[in-house]
């Protein structure tokens, strides 16, 4: 073998050894320069090519070229290995560290109370019904025995979307924001033949000035039960069951005679429990109820000789305020997490 060719292999081996020993990108670059740089050992061999005889040159050129390709590919491999190592985290990961917790949100206290009420009524076979908040006068008042000149209209003044006689509701009646969920009693009975067993949680509106216990928008739950031979005893037993569930097992209730135009007889419901005693009261008024007025049953096409029923309505805010000891209704609507977090 010509003398020149014997020089190539040792330089190449040396270069390969140093490349694979280079521990970081700096060391690798140094190795590259010392062999392939303009004054590098391998470059020096390349430069000698021109000094060789014509016979020697082709073989030497071929050998040098093969070695160069081998060195460059070894260099590229080492470079990508060291680069990927540089991206790895310096410290190892501690898999025993506690994870980052996501803060879980909570339901609004009004939603919690509503869901509790719904759950209790579901246990005794009541279904949830719904109706429009923008209601017509007929369903909110007239069908419930409350004609336009009825004094009960004054206590339930509301926001009207069209004044009477306007082009609004097709029958010439006003549209309004419903003052109570009782309108849904009518809508359900119009659509469904008896028996009926529903509760209606929902938002209602009154033209009230906001204070600690009033807000122009609030929430109610309506209940309606229509069947054959329904009695006040059924009403009282049902109300007692639900309030015991909501306010604790030692809760007692009492009925006081009252007046609602859509029930006869009508009652106000008071309850007494550890919660009322905490507020310094033996009894607290909590709901209105009564036996559905026969005229209301006739208004929806039910035969009032065959069917009878009871209904009730109460405010969800009031229940939540008593249950959680909240003394200002407006706190419910401010959505301040410092309050909401507590329930
Ligand atoms: N609608 C009444 C109110 O808003 C509550 C009420 C009383 C509902 C008696 C009833 C009922 O269904 O029978 O104050």
Coordinates of C-alpha atoms and ligand atoms in Angstrom, one line a residue:
X1 CA 0.0 0.0 0.0
X2 CA 1.4 3.4 -0.9
X3 CA 2.8 5.2 2.1
X4 CA 0.2 8.0 2.0
X5 CA -2.8 5.7 2.2
X6 CA -1.5 4.3 5.5
X7 CA -1.8 7.7 7.1
X8 CA -5.5 8.1 6.6
X9 CA -6.8 5.3 8.8
X10 CA -5.1 6.3 12.1
X11 CA -6.2 9.9 11.7
X12 CA -9.7 8.8 11.1
X13 CA -9.7 6.4 14.0
X14 CA -8.4 9.1 16.3
X15 CA -11.0 11.5 15.1
X16 CA -13.8 9.0 15.6
X17 CA -12.6 8.3 19.1
X18 CA -12.5 11.9 20.1
X19 CA -15.9 12.6 18.5
X20 CA -17.6 9.9 20.5
X21 CA -15.8 11.0 23.7
X22 CA -16.9 14.7 23.4
X23 CA -19.1 15.2 26.4
X24 CA -20.7 18.5 25.4
X25 CA -21.3 20.8 22.5
X26 CA -18.1 22.8 23.2
X27 CA -15.9 19.7 23.3
X28 CA -17.4 18.5 20.1
X29 CA -16.7 21.8 18.3
X30 CA -13.1 21.6 19.4
X31 CA -12.8 18.1 18.0
X32 CA -14.3 19.2 14.8
X33 CA -11.9 22.1 14.4
X34 CA -8.9 20.0 15.3
X35 CA -9.6 17.5 12.5
X36 CA -11.8 19.2 9.9
X37 CA -11.0 22.9 10.5
X38 CA -8.7 24.7 8.0
X39 CA -5.7 23.7 10.2
X40 CA -7.1 20.4 11.2
X41 CA -5.2 17.0 11.0
X42 CA -7.6 15.6 8.4
X43 CA -7.6 18.8 6.4
X44 CA -3.9 18.5 6.3
X45 CA -4.2 15.1 4.6
X46 CA -6.6 16.6 2.1
X47 CA -4.1 19.3 1.3
X48 CA -1.4 16.7 0.6
X49 CA -3.5 15.2 -2.2
X50 CA -2.2 17.8 -4.7
X51 CA 1.4 16.7 -4.0
X52 CA 0.8 13.1 -4.9
X53 CA 1.8 11.5 -8.2
X54 CA -0.9 11.1 -10.9
X55 CA -0.9 7.3 -10.2
X56 CA -1.4 7.6 -6.5
X57 CA -4.0 10.5 -6.6
X58 CA -7.2 8.7 -7.7
X59 CA -7.0 6.0 -5.0
X60 CA -5.9 8.4 -2.3
X61 CA -8.8 10.8 -3.3
X62 CA -11.3 8.0 -3.0
X63 CA -10.0 6.9 0.4
X64 CA -10.0 10.4 1.7
X65 CA -13.5 11.1 0.5
X66 CA -14.9 8.0 2.1
X67 CA -13.2 8.9 5.4
X68 CA -14.5 12.4 5.3
X69 CA -18.1 11.2 4.7
X70 CA -17.7 8.8 7.7
X71 CA -16.3 11.6 9.9
X72 CA -19.0 14.1 9.0
X73 CA -21.8 11.6 9.6
X74 CA -20.2 10.7 13.0
X75 CA -20.0 14.4 13.8
X76 CA -23.7 14.9 12.9
X77 CA -24.8 12.0 15.0
X78 CA -22.9 13.2 18.0
X79 CA -24.2 16.7 17.5
X80 CA -27.8 15.7 17.6
X81 CA -27.3 13.4 20.6
X82 CA -25.6 16.2 22.6
X83 CA -28.3 18.7 21.5
X84 CA -31.1 16.5 22.7
X85 CA -29.4 16.0 26.0
X86 CA -29.0 19.7 26.4
X87 CA -32.8 20.1 26.3
X88 CA -33.4 17.5 29.0
X89 CA -34.1 19.0 32.5
X90 CA -31.0 19.2 34.6
X91 CA -32.7 17.8 37.7
X92 CA -34.7 14.6 37.7
X93 CA -38.4 14.8 38.2
X94 CA -39.8 14.0 41.7
X95 CA -42.9 12.0 41.0
X96 CA -43.8 11.9 44.7
X97 CA -44.5 15.6 44.8
X98 CA -48.2 16.4 45.3
X99 CA -50.0 17.4 42.1
X100 CA -51.5 20.8 41.4
X101 CA -55.0 20.9 42.7
X102 CA -57.8 22.4 40.7
X103 CA -60.1 24.5 42.8
X104 CA -63.6 23.0 42.6
X105 CA -66.5 25.4 42.2
X106 CA -69.7 25.1 44.2
X107 CA -73.4 25.6 43.4
X108 CA -74.9 28.9 44.4
X109 CA -76.8 28.6 47.7
X110 CA -80.1 29.3 45.9
X111 CA -79.3 26.5 43.5
X112 CA -78.5 24.2 46.4
X113 CA -81.8 25.0 48.2
X114 CA -83.7 24.5 44.9
X115 CA -82.1 21.2 44.3
X116 CA -82.9 20.0 47.8
X117 CA -86.5 21.0 47.4
X118 CA -86.7 19.2 44.1
X119 CA -85.1 16.1 45.5
X120 CA -87.6 15.9 48.4
X121 CA -90.6 16.3 46.1
X122 CA -89.2 13.7 43.7
X123 CA -89.2 11.2 46.5
X124 CA -92.9 11.5 46.8
X125 CA -93.6 11.4 43.0
X126 CA -93.7 15.0 42.0
X127 CA -92.3 16.0 38.5
X128 CA -90.6 19.3 37.7
X129 CA -92.5 21.6 35.3
X130 CA -91.5 24.9 33.7
X131 CA -93.1 27.9 32.1
X132 CA -92.3 31.2 30.6
X133 CA -91.0 34.2 32.6
X134 CA -92.6 36.6 30.1
X135 CA -96.2 35.7 30.7
X136 CA -99.5 37.0 29.6
X137 CA -102.0 38.5 32.0
X138 CA -104.4 35.6 31.6
X139 CA -102.1 33.0 32.9
X140 CA -100.6 35.2 35.6
X141 CA -103.8 36.6 37.0
X142 CA -107.2 36.1 35.3
X143 CA -107.1 32.3 35.1
X144 CA -106.2 32.4 38.8
X145 CA -109.3 34.3 39.7
X146 CA -107.6 37.6 39.8
X147 CA -109.4 39.9 37.3
X148 CA -107.9 43.4 36.5
X149 CA -109.9 45.2 39.3
X150 CA -108.9 42.7 42.0
X151 CA -107.1 44.2 45.0
X152 CA -104.5 41.3 44.9
X153 CA -103.2 42.9 41.7
X154 CA -101.8 45.8 43.7
X155 CA -99.6 43.6 45.9
X156 CA -98.2 41.9 42.8
X157 CA -97.4 44.9 40.6
X158 CA -94.9 44.0 37.9
X159 CA -93.1 45.0 34.8
X160 CA -95.4 45.2 31.7
X161 CA -94.0 44.7 28.3
X162 CA -97.1 45.9 26.5
X163 CA -99.9 48.0 28.0
X164 CA -103.4 46.7 27.6
X165 CA -104.7 47.3 24.1
X166 CA -101.2 47.5 22.6
X167 CA -100.2 45.3 19.7
X168 CA -98.5 42.7 22.1
X169 CA -100.2 39.6 23.1
X170 CA -102.5 38.4 20.3
X171 CA -105.7 38.6 22.4
X172 CA -105.1 42.2 23.2
X173 CA -103.8 41.4 26.7
X174 CA -100.6 42.7 28.2
X175 CA -97.4 40.8 28.4
X176 CA -95.7 41.0 31.7
X177 CA -92.9 39.5 33.8
X178 CA -94.6 36.8 35.9
X179 CA -95.1 37.8 39.6
X180 CA -95.3 34.2 40.8
X181 CA -94.8 30.7 39.5
X182 CA -98.6 30.1 40.0
X183 CA -99.0 30.9 36.3
X184 CA -97.4 27.5 35.5
X185 CA -100.3 25.7 37.4
X186 CA -102.6 27.0 34.6
X187 CA -100.2 26.2 31.8
X188 CA -99.7 22.6 33.0
X189 CA -103.4 21.9 33.6
X190 CA -104.3 23.3 30.2
X191 CA -102.0 20.8 28.6
X192 CA -102.5 17.8 30.8
X193 CA -105.4 15.8 32.0
X194 CA -105.6 15.1 35.8
X195 CA -104.1 13.7 37.9
X196 CA -101.3 16.2 38.2
X197 CA -98.4 16.2 40.6
X198 CA -95.8 18.9 39.8
X199 CA -93.4 21.4 41.4
X200 CA -92.2 24.5 39.5
X201 CA -89.0 26.2 40.6
X202 CA -88.4 29.4 38.8
X203 CA -87.6 33.1 38.7
X204 CA -90.3 35.7 39.3
X205 CA -90.5 39.5 39.2
X206 CA -92.2 42.3 41.2
X207 CA -92.1 46.0 41.0
X208 CA -90.6 46.2 44.5
X209 CA -87.9 48.4 45.8
X210 CA -84.8 46.4 46.8
X211 CA -84.2 46.2 50.6
X212 CA -82.8 43.6 53.0
X213 CA -85.6 41.2 52.3
X214 CA -87.0 42.3 48.9
X215 CA -85.6 42.3 45.4
X216 CA -87.4 42.9 42.1
X217 CA -86.2 39.5 40.9
X218 CA -86.4 36.5 43.1
X219 CA -87.3 32.8 43.0
X220 CA -90.2 30.6 44.0
X221 CA -91.3 27.1 44.1
X222 CA -94.9 26.2 43.2
X223 CA -96.5 22.9 44.0
X224 CA -99.7 21.5 42.5
X225 CA -101.5 18.3 43.2
X226 CA -104.8 17.4 41.5
X227 CA -106.5 14.1 41.9
X228 CA -109.8 12.6 43.1
X229 CA -110.8 13.3 46.8
X230 CA -107.7 15.3 47.7
X231 CA -107.9 16.9 51.1
X232 CA -106.2 19.5 53.3
X233 CA -104.8 16.6 55.2
X234 CA -102.8 15.6 52.1
X235 CA -101.6 19.1 51.8
X236 CA -100.5 19.4 55.4
X237 CA -98.8 16.0 55.4
X238 CA -96.9 16.8 52.2
X239 CA -95.8 20.2 53.4
X240 CA -94.7 18.7 56.7
X241 CA -92.6 16.0 55.1
X242 CA -90.8 18.5 52.8
X243 CA -90.1 21.0 55.5
X244 CA -88.7 18.3 57.8
X245 CA -86.4 17.3 55.0
X246 CA -85.3 20.9 54.4
X247 CA -85.1 22.3 57.9
X248 CA -84.4 19.3 60.1
X249 CA -86.5 16.4 61.6
X250 CA -87.8 18.4 64.6
X251 CA -89.4 21.0 62.4
X252 CA -93.1 21.7 63.1
X253 CA -95.5 23.5 60.8
X254 CA -98.9 25.2 61.4
X255 CA -101.5 26.5 59.1
X256 CA -103.2 29.9 59.6
X257 CA -106.3 31.0 57.6
X258 CA -105.5 33.4 54.9
X259 CA -106.8 34.6 51.5
X260 CA -105.6 33.8 48.0
X261 CA -108.0 34.2 45.1
X262 CA -107.0 30.9 43.5
X263 CA -107.5 28.7 46.6
X264 CA -110.4 28.0 49.0
X265 CA -109.8 27.6 51.8
X266 CA -106.4 29.3 51.9
X267 CA -103.6 29.2 54.5
X268 CA -100.3 30.7 55.4
X269 CA -97.8 28.2 56.5
X270 CA -95.6 28.9 59.6
X271 CA -92.8 26.7 60.7
X272 CA -90.8 26.3 63.9
X273 CA -87.4 24.6 64.3
X274 CA -84.0 25.1 65.8
X275 CA -83.4 27.7 63.0
X276 CA -86.4 29.9 64.0
X277 CA -85.4 29.7 67.7
X278 CA -81.9 30.8 66.7
X279 CA -83.5 33.9 65.1
X280 CA -85.4 34.5 68.4
X281 CA -88.8 33.4 66.9
X282 CA -91.1 30.6 67.8
X283 CA -92.8 30.6 64.4
X284 CA -91.8 32.1 61.0
X285 CA -94.1 32.5 58.1
X286 CA -92.8 30.6 55.1
X287 CA -95.4 29.8 52.4
X288 CA -98.9 30.2 51.1
X289 CA -101.2 27.4 50.2
X290 CA -104.7 26.1 49.9
X291 CA -107.2 23.9 48.1
X292 CA -107.4 24.8 44.4
X293 CA -110.5 27.0 43.8
X294 CA -113.1 25.1 41.8
X295 CA -113.3 28.0 39.4
X296 CA -109.6 27.6 38.6
X297 CA -110.2 23.9 37.8
X298 CA -113.1 24.9 35.6
X299 CA -111.0 27.6 33.9
X300 CA -108.6 24.9 32.6
X301 CA -111.5 22.6 31.6
X302 CA -111.3 20.2 34.6
X303 CA -114.6 18.9 36.1
X304 CA -114.5 20.4 39.6
X305 CA -117.1 17.9 40.8
X306 CA -114.7 15.0 40.0
X307 CA -111.3 16.6 40.7
X308 CA -109.9 18.5 43.6
X309 CA -106.4 19.6 44.5
X310 CA -104.1 21.7 46.6
X311 CA -101.4 24.1 45.7
X312 CA -98.7 26.0 47.5
X313 CA -96.0 28.6 46.7
X314 CA -92.9 29.8 48.6
X315 CA -89.9 31.9 48.2
X316 CA -86.5 30.2 47.7
X317 CA -84.5 33.1 48.9
X318 CA -86.4 33.2 52.2
X319 CA -85.7 29.5 52.8
X320 CA -82.0 30.0 52.0
X321 CA -81.8 33.0 54.2
X322 CA -83.2 31.2 57.2
X323 CA -81.2 28.0 56.5
X324 CA -77.9 29.7 56.1
X325 CA -78.4 32.7 58.4
X326 CA -78.1 35.3 55.6
X327 CA -79.6 38.6 56.7
X328 CA -79.6 40.5 53.4
X329 CA -81.2 39.1 50.2
X330 CA -79.0 41.3 48.0
X331 CA -76.0 39.2 49.0
X332 CA -77.3 36.4 46.8
X333 CA -77.0 38.5 43.7
X334 CA -73.6 40.1 44.2
X335 CA -71.8 36.8 43.5
X336 CA -69.0 37.7 45.9
X337 CA -66.9 34.5 46.3
X338 CA -66.3 35.4 49.9
X339 CA -69.9 34.7 50.6
X340 CA -70.5 31.9 48.1
X341 CA -67.5 29.9 49.4
X342 CA -69.2 29.5 52.8
X343 CA -72.0 27.2 51.7
Ligands
LIG1 N1 -98.5 32.9 44.5 C1 -98.4 33.2 45.9 C2 -97.4 34.3 46.0 O1 -96.7 34.6 45.1 C3 -98.0 32.0 46.7 C4 -99.0 31.0 46.7 C5 -100.0 31.0 47.6 C6 -99.1 30.0 45.7 C7 -101.0 30.1 47.6 C8 -100.1 29.0 45.7 C9 -101.0 29.1 46.7 O2 -100.1 28.0 44.8 O3 -102.0 28.1 46.7 O4 -97.3 34.9 47.1

